[in-house]
């Protein structure tokens, strides 16, 4: 199972950790894993490459985990955009959990 934990400070989402393999199917055929990976990559590319922010992204290939953290001191516009992206990601993963409850868990910390 993949566990995605969204990290918050007050109402601000500061990042997330995604750990574990979904176990829906074999590697290369796992649609749940592909959905999670694709969504994480979209957020990473938008925050770091499109917006030009310096979010920390650590990928641990062995364990299949990803750590994503927003930088501090963002402008009001960048903060608003990032919060919308992360809230959308959380909603997407929650809906994915509703469809595949044995393969993805979504939590807040």
Coordinates of N, CA, C and O in Angstrom, one line a residue:
X1 N 0.8 -1.2 0.0 CA 0.0 0.0 0.0 C 0.9 1.2 0.0 O 1.9 1.3 0.7
X2 N 0.4 2.2 -0.7 CA 1.1 3.5 -0.7 C 0.4 4.4 0.3 O -0.8 4.5 0.3
X3 N 1.2 5.0 1.2 CA 0.7 5.9 2.2 C 1.2 7.3 1.8 O 2.4 7.5 1.7
X4 N 0.2 8.3 1.6 CA 0.6 9.6 1.4 C 0.2 10.5 2.6 O -1.0 10.5 3.0
X5 N 1.2 11.1 3.2 CA 0.9 11.9 4.4 C 1.2 13.4 4.0 O 2.3 13.7 3.6
X6 N 0.1 14.2 4.1 CA 0.3 15.6 3.9 C 0.6 16.3 5.2 O 0.0 16.1 6.2
X7 N 1.7 17.1 5.1 CA 2.2 17.8 6.3 C 1.7 19.2 6.3 O 1.7 19.9 5.3
X8 N 1.2 19.6 7.5 CA 0.6 21.0 7.6 C 1.2 21.7 8.7 O 1.6 21.2 9.7
X9 N 1.1 23.0 8.6 CA 1.4 24.0 9.7 C 0.2 24.9 9.7 O 0.1 25.8 8.8
X10 N -0.6 24.7 10.7 CA -1.9 25.5 10.7 C -2.7 25.0 9.5 O -2.9 23.8 9.3
X11 N -3.2 25.9 8.7 CA -4.0 25.6 7.5 C -3.1 25.4 6.3 O -3.6 25.1 5.2
X12 N -1.8 25.7 6.4 CA -0.9 25.7 5.3 C -0.4 24.3 5.1 O 0.1 23.6 6.0
X13 N -0.5 23.8 3.8 CA 0.1 22.5 3.5 C 1.6 22.8 3.1 O 1.8 23.6 2.2
X14 N 2.5 22.2 3.9 CA 3.9 22.5 3.6 C 4.6 21.4 2.8 O 5.7 21.6 2.3
X15 N 3.9 20.3 2.6 CA 4.5 19.2 1.7 C 3.8 17.9 2.0 O 2.8 17.9 2.6
X16 N 4.5 16.9 1.5 CA 3.9 15.5 1.7 C 5.0 14.5 1.6 O 6.1 14.7 1.0
X17 N 4.7 13.3 2.1 CA 5.6 12.1 2.0 C 4.7 11.0 1.3 O 3.6 10.8 1.8
X18 N 5.2 10.4 0.3 CA 4.5 9.2 -0.3 C 5.5 8.0 -0.1 O 6.6 8.1 -0.5
X19 N 4.9 7.0 0.5 CA 5.8 5.8 0.8 C 5.1 4.5 0.5 O 3.9 4.4 0.7
X20 N 5.9 3.6 0.0 CA 5.4 2.3 -0.2 C 4.9 2.1 -1.7 O 4.6 3.0 -2.4
X21 N 4.7 0.8 -2.0 CA 4.2 0.5 -3.3 C 2.8 0.1 -3.2 O 2.4 -0.6 -2.3
X22 N 2.0 0.5 -4.2 CA 0.5 0.3 -4.0 C 0.1 -1.2 -4.0 O -0.8 -1.5 -3.4
X23 N 0.8 -2.0 -4.7 CA 0.5 -3.4 -4.7 C -0.7 -3.8 -5.5 O -1.2 -4.9 -5.4
X24 N -1.2 -2.9 -6.4 CA -2.4 -3.2 -7.2 C -2.0 -4.2 -8.3 O -2.8 -5.1 -8.5
X25 N -0.8 -4.1 -8.9 CA -0.4 -5.1 -9.9 C 1.1 -5.1 -9.9 O 1.8 -4.4 -9.2
X26 N 1.6 -5.9 -10.8 CA 3.1 -6.0 -11.0 C 3.7 -4.7 -11.5 O 3.0 -3.9 -12.2
X27 N 4.9 -4.4 -11.2 CA 5.6 -3.2 -11.6 C 5.5 -3.1 -13.2 O 5.6 -4.1 -13.9
X28 N 5.2 -1.9 -13.6 CA 5.0 -1.7 -15.1 C 3.5 -1.9 -15.5 O 3.1 -1.5 -16.6
X29 N 2.7 -2.5 -14.6 CA 1.3 -2.7 -15.0 C 0.4 -2.1 -13.9 O -0.8 -2.3 -13.9
X30 N 1.0 -1.4 -12.9 CA 0.2 -1.0 -11.7 C -0.4 0.4 -12.0 O 0.3 1.4 -11.9
X31 N -1.7 0.5 -12.3 CA -2.3 1.7 -12.6 C -2.4 2.7 -11.4 O -2.4 3.9 -11.6
X32 N -2.5 2.2 -10.2 CA -2.6 3.0 -9.0 C -1.2 3.7 -8.8 O -1.1 4.9 -8.6
X33 N -0.1 2.9 -8.9 CA 1.2 3.5 -8.8 C 1.4 4.5 -9.9 O 2.0 5.6 -9.6
X34 N 1.0 4.2 -11.1 CA 1.2 5.2 -12.2 C 0.4 6.5 -12.0 O 0.9 7.6 -12.2
X35 N -0.8 6.4 -11.4 CA -1.6 7.6 -11.1 C -0.9 8.4 -10.1 O -0.9 9.7 -10.2
X36 N -0.4 7.8 -9.0 CA 0.3 8.5 -7.9 C 1.5 9.2 -8.5 O 1.7 10.4 -8.2
X37 N 2.3 8.5 -9.2 CA 3.6 9.0 -9.7 C 3.3 10.2 -10.6 O 4.0 11.2 -10.6
X38 N 2.4 10.0 -11.5 CA 2.1 11.1 -12.5 C 1.6 12.3 -11.8 O 2.1 13.4 -12.2
X39 N 0.8 12.2 -10.8 CA 0.3 13.4 -10.1 C 1.4 14.1 -9.3 O 1.5 15.3 -9.3
X40 N 2.2 13.3 -8.7 CA 3.4 13.9 -7.9 C 4.3 14.6 -8.9 O 4.8 15.7 -8.6
X41 N 4.6 14.0 -10.0 CA 5.5 14.6 -11.0 C 4.9 15.9 -11.6 O 5.6 16.9 -11.8
X42 N 3.6 16.0 -11.8 CA 2.9 17.2 -12.2 C 3.1 18.3 -11.2 O 3.4 19.5 -11.6
X43 N 2.9 18.0 -10.0 CA 3.0 19.1 -8.9 C 4.5 19.5 -8.9 O 4.7 20.7 -8.8
X44 N 5.4 18.6 -8.9 CA 6.8 18.9 -8.8 C 7.2 19.8 -10.0 O 7.8 20.9 -9.9
X45 N 6.8 19.4 -11.2 CA 7.1 20.2 -12.4 C 6.5 21.6 -12.4 O 7.1 22.6 -12.8
X46 N 5.3 21.7 -11.9 CA 4.6 23.0 -11.8 C 5.3 23.9 -10.8 O 5.6 25.1 -11.1
X47 N 5.5 23.4 -9.6 CA 6.1 24.2 -8.6 C 7.6 24.6 -8.9 O 8.0 25.8 -8.9
X48 N 8.4 23.6 -9.3 CA 9.8 23.9 -9.5 C 10.2 24.4 -10.9 O 10.9 25.4 -11.0
X49 N 9.6 23.9 -11.9 CA 10.0 24.3 -13.3 C 9.1 25.4 -13.9 O 9.7 26.3 -14.5
X50 N 7.8 25.4 -13.7 CA 7.0 26.4 -14.2 C 7.0 27.7 -13.4 O 7.2 28.8 -13.9
X51 N 6.8 27.5 -12.0 CA 6.8 28.6 -11.1 C 8.2 29.1 -10.7 O 8.4 30.2 -10.3
X52 N 9.2 28.2 -10.9 CA 10.6 28.5 -10.6 C 10.9 28.6 -9.1 O 11.8 29.3 -8.7
X53 N 10.1 27.9 -8.3 CA 10.4 27.9 -6.9 C 11.3 26.8 -6.5 O 11.6 25.9 -7.3
X54 N 11.8 26.8 -5.3 CA 12.8 25.8 -4.9 C 12.3 24.8 -3.9 O 12.8 24.7 -2.8
X55 N 11.2 24.1 -4.3 CA 10.7 23.1 -3.4 C 11.7 21.9 -3.4 O 12.4 21.6 -4.3
X56 N 11.8 21.3 -2.2 CA 12.7 20.2 -2.0 C 12.0 18.9 -2.4 O 10.9 18.7 -1.9
X57 N 12.6 18.2 -3.3 CA 12.1 16.9 -3.7 C 13.1 15.8 -3.5 O 14.2 15.9 -4.1
X58 N 12.9 14.8 -2.7 CA 13.8 13.7 -2.5 C 13.1 12.5 -2.9 O 12.0 12.1 -2.3
X59 N 13.7 11.7 -3.8 CA 13.2 10.5 -4.2 C 14.1 9.4 -3.7 O 15.3 9.4 -4.0
X60 N 13.6 8.4 -3.0 CA 14.3 7.3 -2.5 C 13.9 6.0 -3.3 O 12.9 5.4 -3.0
X61 N 14.7 5.7 -4.3 CA 14.3 4.6 -5.3 C 14.1 3.3 -4.6 O 13.2 2.6 -4.9
X62 N 15.0 3.0 -3.7 CA 15.0 1.7 -3.0 C 13.7 1.5 -2.3 O 13.1 0.4 -2.3
X63 N 13.3 2.5 -1.5 CA 12.1 2.3 -0.7 C 10.8 2.7 -1.4 O 9.7 2.5 -1.0
X64 N 11.0 3.4 -2.6 CA 9.9 3.8 -3.4 C 9.2 5.0 -2.7 O 8.0 5.2 -2.8
X65 N 9.9 5.8 -2.0 CA 9.3 7.0 -1.3 C 9.7 8.3 -1.9 O 10.8 8.4 -2.5
X66 N 8.9 9.3 -1.7 CA 9.1 10.7 -2.2 C 8.8 11.6 -1.1 O 7.8 11.5 -0.4
X67 N 9.7 12.6 -0.9 CA 9.4 13.7 0.1 C 9.4 15.0 -0.7 O 10.3 15.3 -1.4
X68 N 8.3 15.8 -0.5 CA 8.2 17.0 -1.2 C 7.9 18.1 -0.1 O 7.0 17.9 0.7
X69 N 8.7 19.2 -0.1 CA 8.5 20.3 0.8 C 8.6 21.6 0.1 O 9.5 21.9 -0.7
X70 N 7.6 22.4 0.4 CA 7.6 23.8 -0.1 C 8.6 24.6 0.6 O 8.9 24.4 1.8
X71 N 9.2 25.6 -0.1 CA 10.1 26.5 0.6 C 9.3 27.5 1.4 O 8.1 27.7 1.1
X72 N 10.0 28.2 2.3 CA 9.3 29.2 3.1 C 9.5 30.6 2.3 O 10.2 30.6 1.3
X73 N 8.8 31.6 2.8 CA 9.0 32.9 2.3 C 8.5 33.1 0.9 O 9.0 34.0 0.1
X74 N 7.4 32.4 0.5 CA 6.9 32.6 -0.8 C 6.0 33.9 -0.9 O 5.5 34.3 0.0
X75 N 6.0 34.4 -2.1 CA 5.1 35.6 -2.4 C 3.7 35.1 -2.2 O 3.4 34.0 -2.2
X76 N 2.8 36.1 -2.0 CA 1.4 35.8 -1.8 C 0.8 35.0 -3.0 O 0.1 34.0 -2.8
X77 N 1.2 35.4 -4.2 CA 0.7 34.7 -5.4 C 1.2 33.3 -5.5 O 0.5 32.3 -5.8
X78 N 2.5 33.1 -5.2 CA 3.1 31.8 -5.3 C 2.6 30.9 -4.2 O 2.3 29.7 -4.4
X79 N 2.4 31.4 -3.0 CA 1.8 30.7 -1.9 C 0.4 30.2 -2.3 O 0.0 29.0 -2.1
X80 N -0.4 31.1 -2.8 CA -1.8 30.7 -3.2 C -1.8 29.6 -4.2 O -2.6 28.7 -4.1
X81 N -0.9 29.8 -5.2 CA -0.9 28.8 -6.3 C -0.4 27.4 -5.7 O -1.1 26.4 -6.0
X82 N 0.6 27.4 -4.9 CA 1.1 26.2 -4.3 C 0.0 25.5 -3.4 O -0.1 24.3 -3.4
X83 N -0.7 26.3 -2.6 CA -1.7 25.8 -1.8 C -2.8 25.1 -2.6 O -3.4 24.1 -2.3
X84 N -3.2 25.8 -3.7 CA -4.2 25.2 -4.6 C -3.8 23.9 -5.2 O -4.5 22.9 -5.3
X85 N -2.5 23.9 -5.6 CA -2.0 22.6 -6.2 C -2.0 21.5 -5.2 O -2.4 20.4 -5.5
X86 N -1.5 21.8 -4.0 CA -1.4 20.7 -3.0 C -2.8 20.3 -2.5 O -3.0 19.1 -2.2
X87 N -3.7 21.2 -2.4 CA -5.1 20.9 -2.0 C -5.7 20.0 -3.0 O -6.4 19.0 -2.7
X88 N -5.4 20.3 -4.3 CA -6.0 19.5 -5.4 C -5.3 18.1 -5.4 O -6.0 17.1 -5.7
X89 N -4.1 18.0 -5.1 CA -3.4 16.8 -5.0 C -4.0 15.9 -3.9 O -4.2 14.7 -4.1
X90 N -4.2 16.5 -2.8 CA -4.8 15.8 -1.6 C -6.2 15.3 -2.0 O -6.6 14.2 -1.7
X91 N -7.0 16.1 -2.7 CA -8.3 15.7 -3.1 C -8.3 14.6 -4.1 O -9.0 13.6 -4.0
X92 N -7.4 14.7 -5.0 CA -7.2 13.6 -6.0 C -6.8 12.3 -5.4 O -7.4 11.3 -5.7
X93 N -5.8 12.4 -4.5 CA -5.4 11.1 -3.8 C -6.5 10.6 -2.9 O -6.7 9.3 -2.8
X94 N -7.3 11.4 -2.3 CA -8.5 11.0 -1.5 C -9.5 10.3 -2.4 O -10.0 9.2 -2.0
X95 N -9.7 10.8 -3.6 CA -10.7 10.2 -4.5 C -10.1 8.8 -5.0 O -10.8 7.9 -5.2
X96 N -8.8 8.8 -5.2 CA -8.1 7.6 -5.6 C -8.3 6.5 -4.5 O -8.5 5.3 -4.8
X97 N -8.1 7.0 -3.3 CA -8.3 6.0 -2.1 C -9.8 5.5 -2.1 O -10.0 4.3 -1.8
X98 N -10.7 6.3 -2.4 CA -12.1 5.9 -2.5 C -12.3 4.7 -3.5 O -13.1 3.8 -3.3
X99 N -11.6 4.8 -4.6 CA -11.7 3.8 -5.6 C -10.8 2.6 -5.3 O -11.2 1.4 -5.7
X100 N -9.7 2.8 -4.7 CA -8.7 1.7 -4.4 C -8.3 1.7 -2.9 O -7.1 2.0 -2.6
X101 N -9.2 1.5 -2.0 CA -8.9 1.6 -0.6 C -7.8 0.6 -0.1 O -7.2 0.9 1.0
X102 N -7.6 -0.4 -0.8 CA -6.5 -1.4 -0.4 C -5.1 -1.0 -0.9 O -4.1 -1.6 -0.5
X103 N -5.1 0.1 -1.7 CA -3.8 0.4 -2.4 C -3.2 1.8 -2.0 O -2.0 2.0 -2.3
X104 N -4.1 2.7 -1.6 CA -3.6 4.0 -1.2 C -4.3 4.5 0.0 O -5.5 4.4 0.1
X105 N -3.5 5.1 0.9 CA -4.0 5.7 2.1 C -3.6 7.1 2.2 O -2.4 7.4 1.8
X106 N -4.5 8.1 2.6 CA -4.1 9.5 2.6 C -4.3 10.0 4.0 O -5.4 9.7 4.6
X107 N -3.3 10.6 4.6 CA -3.4 11.1 5.9 C -2.9 12.6 6.0 O -2.2 13.0 5.1
X108 N -3.1 13.2 7.1 CA -2.6 14.6 7.4 C -1.9 14.5 8.7 O -2.2 13.8 9.6
X109 N -0.8 15.2 8.8 CA 0.0 15.3 10.0 C 0.4 16.7 10.3 O 0.6 17.5 9.4

